[in-house]
Coordinates of N, CA and C and ligand atoms in Angstrom, one line a residue:
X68 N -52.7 -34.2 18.1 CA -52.0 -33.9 19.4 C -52.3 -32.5 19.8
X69 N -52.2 -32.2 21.1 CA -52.6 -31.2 21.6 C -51.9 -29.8 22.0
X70 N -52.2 -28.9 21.4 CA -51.4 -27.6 21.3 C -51.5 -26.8 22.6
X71 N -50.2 -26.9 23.1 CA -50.1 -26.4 24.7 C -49.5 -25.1 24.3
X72 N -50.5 -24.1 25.7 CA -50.5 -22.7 26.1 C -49.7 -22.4 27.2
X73 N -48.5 -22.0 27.6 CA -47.9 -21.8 28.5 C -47.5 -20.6 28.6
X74 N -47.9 -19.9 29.9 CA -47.6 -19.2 30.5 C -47.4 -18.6 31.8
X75 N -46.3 -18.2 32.0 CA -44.7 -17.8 33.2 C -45.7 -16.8 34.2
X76 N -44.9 -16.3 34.8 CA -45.3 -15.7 35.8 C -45.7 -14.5 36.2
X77 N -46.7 -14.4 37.3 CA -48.0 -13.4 37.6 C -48.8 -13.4 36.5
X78 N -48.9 -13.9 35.4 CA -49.9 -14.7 34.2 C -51.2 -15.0 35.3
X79 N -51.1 -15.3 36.4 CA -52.5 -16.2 37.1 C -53.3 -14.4 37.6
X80 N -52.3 -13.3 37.4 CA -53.2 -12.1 38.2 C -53.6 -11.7 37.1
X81 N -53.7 -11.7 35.9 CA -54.6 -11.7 34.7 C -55.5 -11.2 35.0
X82 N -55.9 -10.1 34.4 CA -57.6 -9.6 34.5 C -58.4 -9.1 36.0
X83 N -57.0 -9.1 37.1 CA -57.4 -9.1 38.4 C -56.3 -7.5 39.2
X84 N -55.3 -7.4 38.5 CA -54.6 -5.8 38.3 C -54.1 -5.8 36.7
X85 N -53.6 -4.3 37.4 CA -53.1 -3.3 36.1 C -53.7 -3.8 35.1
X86 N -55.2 -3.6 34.7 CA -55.9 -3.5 33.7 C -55.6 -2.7 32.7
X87 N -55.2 -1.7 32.8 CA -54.9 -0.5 32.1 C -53.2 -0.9 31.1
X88 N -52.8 -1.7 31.7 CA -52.0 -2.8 30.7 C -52.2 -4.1 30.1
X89 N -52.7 -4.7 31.0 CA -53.1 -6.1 30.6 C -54.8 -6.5 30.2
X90 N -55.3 -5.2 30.2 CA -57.1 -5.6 30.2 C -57.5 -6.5 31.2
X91 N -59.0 -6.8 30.8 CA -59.9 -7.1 32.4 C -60.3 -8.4 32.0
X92 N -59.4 -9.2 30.8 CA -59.9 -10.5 30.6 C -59.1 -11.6 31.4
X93 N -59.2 -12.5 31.9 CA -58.6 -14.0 32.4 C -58.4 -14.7 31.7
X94 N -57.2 -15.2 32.5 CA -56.4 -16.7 31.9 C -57.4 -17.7 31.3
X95 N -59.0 -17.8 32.2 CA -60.3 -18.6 31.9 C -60.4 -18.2 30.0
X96 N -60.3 -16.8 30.2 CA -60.9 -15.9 29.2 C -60.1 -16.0 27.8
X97 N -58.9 -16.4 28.1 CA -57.7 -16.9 27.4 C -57.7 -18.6 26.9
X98 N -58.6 -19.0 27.9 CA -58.7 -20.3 27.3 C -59.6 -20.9 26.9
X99 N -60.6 -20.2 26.6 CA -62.2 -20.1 25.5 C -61.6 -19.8 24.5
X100 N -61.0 -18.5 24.7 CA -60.6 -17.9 23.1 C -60.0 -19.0 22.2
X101 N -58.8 -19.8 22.8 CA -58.1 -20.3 22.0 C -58.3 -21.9 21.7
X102 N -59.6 -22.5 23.0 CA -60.6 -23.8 22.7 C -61.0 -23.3 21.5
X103 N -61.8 -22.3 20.9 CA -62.6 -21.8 19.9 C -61.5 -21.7 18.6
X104 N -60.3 -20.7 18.9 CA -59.3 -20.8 17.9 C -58.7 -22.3 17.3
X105 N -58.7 -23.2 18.1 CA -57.8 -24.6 17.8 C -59.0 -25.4 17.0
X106 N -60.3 -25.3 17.1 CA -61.0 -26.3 16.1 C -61.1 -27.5 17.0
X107 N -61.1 -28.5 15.7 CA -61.0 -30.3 16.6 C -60.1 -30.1 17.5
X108 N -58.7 -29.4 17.4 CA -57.3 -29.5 18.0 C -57.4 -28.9 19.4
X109 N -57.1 -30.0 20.3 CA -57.1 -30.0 21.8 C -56.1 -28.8 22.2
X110 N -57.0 -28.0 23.3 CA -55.3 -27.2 23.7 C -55.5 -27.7 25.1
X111 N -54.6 -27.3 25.7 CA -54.1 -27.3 27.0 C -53.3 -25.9 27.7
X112 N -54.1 -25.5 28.3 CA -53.2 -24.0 28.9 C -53.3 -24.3 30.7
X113 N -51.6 -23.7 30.6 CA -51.1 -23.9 32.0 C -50.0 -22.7 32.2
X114 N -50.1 -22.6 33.5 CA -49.9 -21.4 33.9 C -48.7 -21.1 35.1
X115 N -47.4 -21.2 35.4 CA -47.0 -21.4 36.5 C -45.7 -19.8 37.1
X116 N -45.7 -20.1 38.0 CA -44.4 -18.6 38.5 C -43.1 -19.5 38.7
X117 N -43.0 -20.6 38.4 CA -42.0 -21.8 38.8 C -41.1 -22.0 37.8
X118 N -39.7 -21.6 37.5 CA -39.0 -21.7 36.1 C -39.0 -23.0 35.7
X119 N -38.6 -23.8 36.5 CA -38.3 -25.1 36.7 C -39.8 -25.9 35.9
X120 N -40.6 -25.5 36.9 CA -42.2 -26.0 36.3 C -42.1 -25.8 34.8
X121 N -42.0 -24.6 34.3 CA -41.8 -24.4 33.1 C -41.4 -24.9 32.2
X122 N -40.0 -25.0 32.3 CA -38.8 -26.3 31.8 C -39.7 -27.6 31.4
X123 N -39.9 -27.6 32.6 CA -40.3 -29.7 32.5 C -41.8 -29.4 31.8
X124 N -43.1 -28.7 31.5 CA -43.8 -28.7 30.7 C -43.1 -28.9 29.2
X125 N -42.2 -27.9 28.9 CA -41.6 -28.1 27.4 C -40.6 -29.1 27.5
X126 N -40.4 -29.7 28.3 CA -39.7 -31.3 28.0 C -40.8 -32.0 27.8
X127 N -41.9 -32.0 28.5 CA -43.1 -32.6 28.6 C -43.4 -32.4 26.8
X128 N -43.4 -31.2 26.1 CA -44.4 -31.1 25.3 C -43.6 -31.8 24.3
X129 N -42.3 -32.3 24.2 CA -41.5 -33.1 23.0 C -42.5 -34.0 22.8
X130 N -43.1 -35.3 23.4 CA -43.9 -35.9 23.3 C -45.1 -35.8 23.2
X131 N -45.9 -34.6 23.5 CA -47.0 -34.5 24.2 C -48.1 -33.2 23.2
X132 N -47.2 -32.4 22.6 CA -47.9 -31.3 22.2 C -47.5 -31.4 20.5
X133 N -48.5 -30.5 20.1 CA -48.1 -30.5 18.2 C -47.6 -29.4 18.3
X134 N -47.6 -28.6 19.0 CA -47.2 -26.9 18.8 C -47.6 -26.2 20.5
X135 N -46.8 -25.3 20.8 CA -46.3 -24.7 21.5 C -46.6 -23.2 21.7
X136 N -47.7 -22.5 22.5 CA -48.0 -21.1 22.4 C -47.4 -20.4 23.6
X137 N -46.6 -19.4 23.6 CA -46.1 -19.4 24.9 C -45.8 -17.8 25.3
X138 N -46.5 -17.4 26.3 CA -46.1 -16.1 26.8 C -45.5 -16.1 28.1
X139 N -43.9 -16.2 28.0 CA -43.6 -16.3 29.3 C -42.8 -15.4 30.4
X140 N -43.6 -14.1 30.2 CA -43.8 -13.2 31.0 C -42.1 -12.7 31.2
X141 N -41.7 -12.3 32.4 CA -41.1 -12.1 32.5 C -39.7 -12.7 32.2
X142 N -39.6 -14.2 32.5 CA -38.7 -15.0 31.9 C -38.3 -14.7 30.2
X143 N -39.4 -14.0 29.5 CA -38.8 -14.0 28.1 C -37.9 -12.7 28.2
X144 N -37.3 -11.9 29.0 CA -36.1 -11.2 29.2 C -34.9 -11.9 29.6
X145 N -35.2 -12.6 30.8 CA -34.1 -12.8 31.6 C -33.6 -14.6 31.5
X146 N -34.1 -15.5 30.6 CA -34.2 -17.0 30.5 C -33.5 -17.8 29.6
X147 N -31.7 -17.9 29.5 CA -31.3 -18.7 29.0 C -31.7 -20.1 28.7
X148 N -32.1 -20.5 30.5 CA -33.1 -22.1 30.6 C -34.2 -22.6 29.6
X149 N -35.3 -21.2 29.5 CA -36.3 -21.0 28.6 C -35.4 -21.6 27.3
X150 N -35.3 -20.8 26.9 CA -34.5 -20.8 25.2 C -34.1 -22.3 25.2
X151 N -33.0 -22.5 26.4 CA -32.5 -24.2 25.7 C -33.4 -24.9 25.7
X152 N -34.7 -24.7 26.8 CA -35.6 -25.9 26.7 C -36.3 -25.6 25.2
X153 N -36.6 -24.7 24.8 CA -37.4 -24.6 23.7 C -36.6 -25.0 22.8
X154 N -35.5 -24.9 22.5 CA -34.8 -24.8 21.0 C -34.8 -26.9 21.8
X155 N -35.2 -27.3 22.2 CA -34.8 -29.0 22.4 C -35.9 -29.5 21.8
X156 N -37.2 -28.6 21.5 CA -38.8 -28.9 21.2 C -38.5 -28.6 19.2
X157 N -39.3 -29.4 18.8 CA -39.0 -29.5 17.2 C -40.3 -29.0 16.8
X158 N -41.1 -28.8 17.5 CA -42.7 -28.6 17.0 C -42.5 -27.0 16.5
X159 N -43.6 -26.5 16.2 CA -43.8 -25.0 16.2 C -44.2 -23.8 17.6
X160 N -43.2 -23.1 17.5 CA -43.4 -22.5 19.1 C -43.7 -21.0 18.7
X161 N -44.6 -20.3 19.5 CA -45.4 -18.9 18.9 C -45.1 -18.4 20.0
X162 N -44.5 -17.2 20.4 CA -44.3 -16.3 21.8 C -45.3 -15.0 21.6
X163 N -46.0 -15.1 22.5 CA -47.2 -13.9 22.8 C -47.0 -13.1 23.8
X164 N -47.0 -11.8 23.9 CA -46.9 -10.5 24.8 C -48.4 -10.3 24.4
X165 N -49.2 -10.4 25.5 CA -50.1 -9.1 25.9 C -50.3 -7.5 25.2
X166 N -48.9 -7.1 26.0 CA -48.9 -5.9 25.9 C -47.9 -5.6 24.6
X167 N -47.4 -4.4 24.2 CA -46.8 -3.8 23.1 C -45.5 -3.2 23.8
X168 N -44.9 -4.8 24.3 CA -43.3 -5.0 24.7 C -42.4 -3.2 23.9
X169 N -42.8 -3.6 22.8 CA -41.4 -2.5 22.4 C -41.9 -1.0 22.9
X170 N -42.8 -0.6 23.6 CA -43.7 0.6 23.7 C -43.6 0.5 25.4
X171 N -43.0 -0.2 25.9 CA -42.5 -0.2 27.0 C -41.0 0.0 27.5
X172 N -40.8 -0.5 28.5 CA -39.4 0.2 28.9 C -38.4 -0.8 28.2
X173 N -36.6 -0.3 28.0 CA -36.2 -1.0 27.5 C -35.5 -2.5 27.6
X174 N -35.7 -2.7 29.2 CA -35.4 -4.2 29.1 C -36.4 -5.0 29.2
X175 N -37.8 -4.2 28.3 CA -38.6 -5.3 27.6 C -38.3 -5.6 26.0
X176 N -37.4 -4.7 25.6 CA -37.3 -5.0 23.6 C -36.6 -6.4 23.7
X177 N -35.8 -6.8 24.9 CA -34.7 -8.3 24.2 C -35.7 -9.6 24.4
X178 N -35.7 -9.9 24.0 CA -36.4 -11.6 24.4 C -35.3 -12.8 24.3
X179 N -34.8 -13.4 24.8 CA -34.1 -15.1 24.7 C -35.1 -15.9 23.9
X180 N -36.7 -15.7 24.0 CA -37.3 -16.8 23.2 C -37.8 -16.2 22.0
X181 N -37.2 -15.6 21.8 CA -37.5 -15.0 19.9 C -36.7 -15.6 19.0
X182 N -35.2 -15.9 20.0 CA -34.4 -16.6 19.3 C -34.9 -17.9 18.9
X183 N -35.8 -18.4 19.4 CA -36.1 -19.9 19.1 C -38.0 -20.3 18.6
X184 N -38.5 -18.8 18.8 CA -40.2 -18.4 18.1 C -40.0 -18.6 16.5
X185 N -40.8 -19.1 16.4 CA -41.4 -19.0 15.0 C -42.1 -17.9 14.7
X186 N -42.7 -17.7 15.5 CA -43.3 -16.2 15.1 C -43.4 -15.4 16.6
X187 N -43.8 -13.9 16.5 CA -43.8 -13.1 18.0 C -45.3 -12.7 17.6
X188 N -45.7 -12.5 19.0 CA -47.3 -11.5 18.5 C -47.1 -10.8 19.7
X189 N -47.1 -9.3 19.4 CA -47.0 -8.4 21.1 C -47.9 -7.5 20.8
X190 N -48.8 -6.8 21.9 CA -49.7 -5.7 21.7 C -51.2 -6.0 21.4
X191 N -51.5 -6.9 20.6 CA -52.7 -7.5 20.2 C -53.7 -8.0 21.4
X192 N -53.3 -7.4 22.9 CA -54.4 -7.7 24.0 C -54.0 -9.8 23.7
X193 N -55.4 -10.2 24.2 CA -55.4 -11.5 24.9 C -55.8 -12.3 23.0
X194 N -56.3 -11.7 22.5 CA -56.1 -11.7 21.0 C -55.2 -11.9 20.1
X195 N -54.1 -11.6 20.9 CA -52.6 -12.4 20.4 C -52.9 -13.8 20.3
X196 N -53.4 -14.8 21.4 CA -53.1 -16.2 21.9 C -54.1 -16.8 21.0
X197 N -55.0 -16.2 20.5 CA -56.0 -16.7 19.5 C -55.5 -16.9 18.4
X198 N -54.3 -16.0 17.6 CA -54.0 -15.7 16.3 C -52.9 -16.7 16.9
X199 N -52.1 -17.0 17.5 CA -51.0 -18.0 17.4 C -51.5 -18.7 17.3
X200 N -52.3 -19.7 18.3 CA -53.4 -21.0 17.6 C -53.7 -21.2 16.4
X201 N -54.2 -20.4 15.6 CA -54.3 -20.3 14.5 C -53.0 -20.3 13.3
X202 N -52.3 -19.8 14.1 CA -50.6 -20.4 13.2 C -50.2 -21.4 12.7
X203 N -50.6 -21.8 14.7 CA -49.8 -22.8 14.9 C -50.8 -24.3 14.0
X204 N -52.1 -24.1 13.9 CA -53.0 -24.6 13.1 C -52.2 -24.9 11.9
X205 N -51.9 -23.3 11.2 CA -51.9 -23.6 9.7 C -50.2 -24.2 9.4
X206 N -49.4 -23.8 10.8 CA -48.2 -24.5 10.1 C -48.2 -25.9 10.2
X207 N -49.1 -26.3 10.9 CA -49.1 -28.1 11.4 C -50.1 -28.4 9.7
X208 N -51.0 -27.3 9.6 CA -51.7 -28.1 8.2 C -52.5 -29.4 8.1
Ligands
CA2_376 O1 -47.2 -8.4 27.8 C1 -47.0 -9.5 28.2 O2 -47.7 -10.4 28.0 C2 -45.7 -9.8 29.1 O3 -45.2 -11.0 28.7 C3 -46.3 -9.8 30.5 C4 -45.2 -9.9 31.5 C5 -44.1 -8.9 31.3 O4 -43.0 -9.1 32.2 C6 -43.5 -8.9 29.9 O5 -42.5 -7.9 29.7 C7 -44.6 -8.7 28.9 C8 -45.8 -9.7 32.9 C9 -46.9 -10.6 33.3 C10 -47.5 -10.1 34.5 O6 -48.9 -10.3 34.3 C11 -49.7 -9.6 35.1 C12 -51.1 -9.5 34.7 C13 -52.0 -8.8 35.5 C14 -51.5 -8.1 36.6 C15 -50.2 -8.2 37.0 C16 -49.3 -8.9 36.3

């Protein structure tokens, strides 16, 4: 089954501003890395500014996905929706920041989906989404 990449909003200006936070690599560039990180194991990365969109991908992925990699931007502050939809998903779910959330301002330290992550990766550049693949690899086994 196929391990879906999801990620929330302005995710699609990746690599196109504020480089000097997010670096000069693309969502494309994000989805080589973690084709190469998954092995045989199919990913799927999708990208939307739509909460709603969001939601219905991780209803989508109860059926559909072995594991769940998810950076969802702004929403991982402000998203009770986020959280119930995830905590409804039984697979393994990895939440990735880009940047080094806690090194930023402070209503970046809370997350809603930490409560329901199996693991966090923040700061590690687009190199986060590689090493969650890779988790999410070894917890599926
Ligand atoms: O560090 C991360 O990956 C974040 O999830 C990115 C979110 C931010 O709200 C979180 O606090 C941390 C913002 C995503 C916006 O992405 C952009 C990328 C390039 C240019 C502009 C926005």
């Amino acid at each position: 089954m196929t391990i879906f990449i999801l990620n929330g909003p302005n995710l699609n200006l990746l690599g196109k501003r504020q480089p000097e936070i997010y670096g000069h690599e693309t969502l494309d560039d994000v989805a080589r890395l973690c084709t190469e990180a998954a092995g045989a194991r199919p990913v799927r990365l999708l990208q939307t500014n739509w909460e709603g969109q969001m939601i219905d991908w991780i209803h989508e992925a109860r059926t559909e996905a072995a594991g769940i990699v998810i950076n969802p931007g702004a929403w991982t502050h402000t998203s009770v929706a986020i959280l119930d939809a995830l905590n409804a998903y039984e697979g393994p779910v990895i939440e990735v920041h880009i940047s080094n959330v806690h090194k930023r301002e402070a209503f970046r330290h809370h997350s809603y989906v930490s409560l329901r992550a199996d693991g966090v990766i923040a700061g590690l550049g687009i190199q986060g989404y590689a090493l969650a693949v890779q988790r999410i690899g070894a917890l599926l086994g």
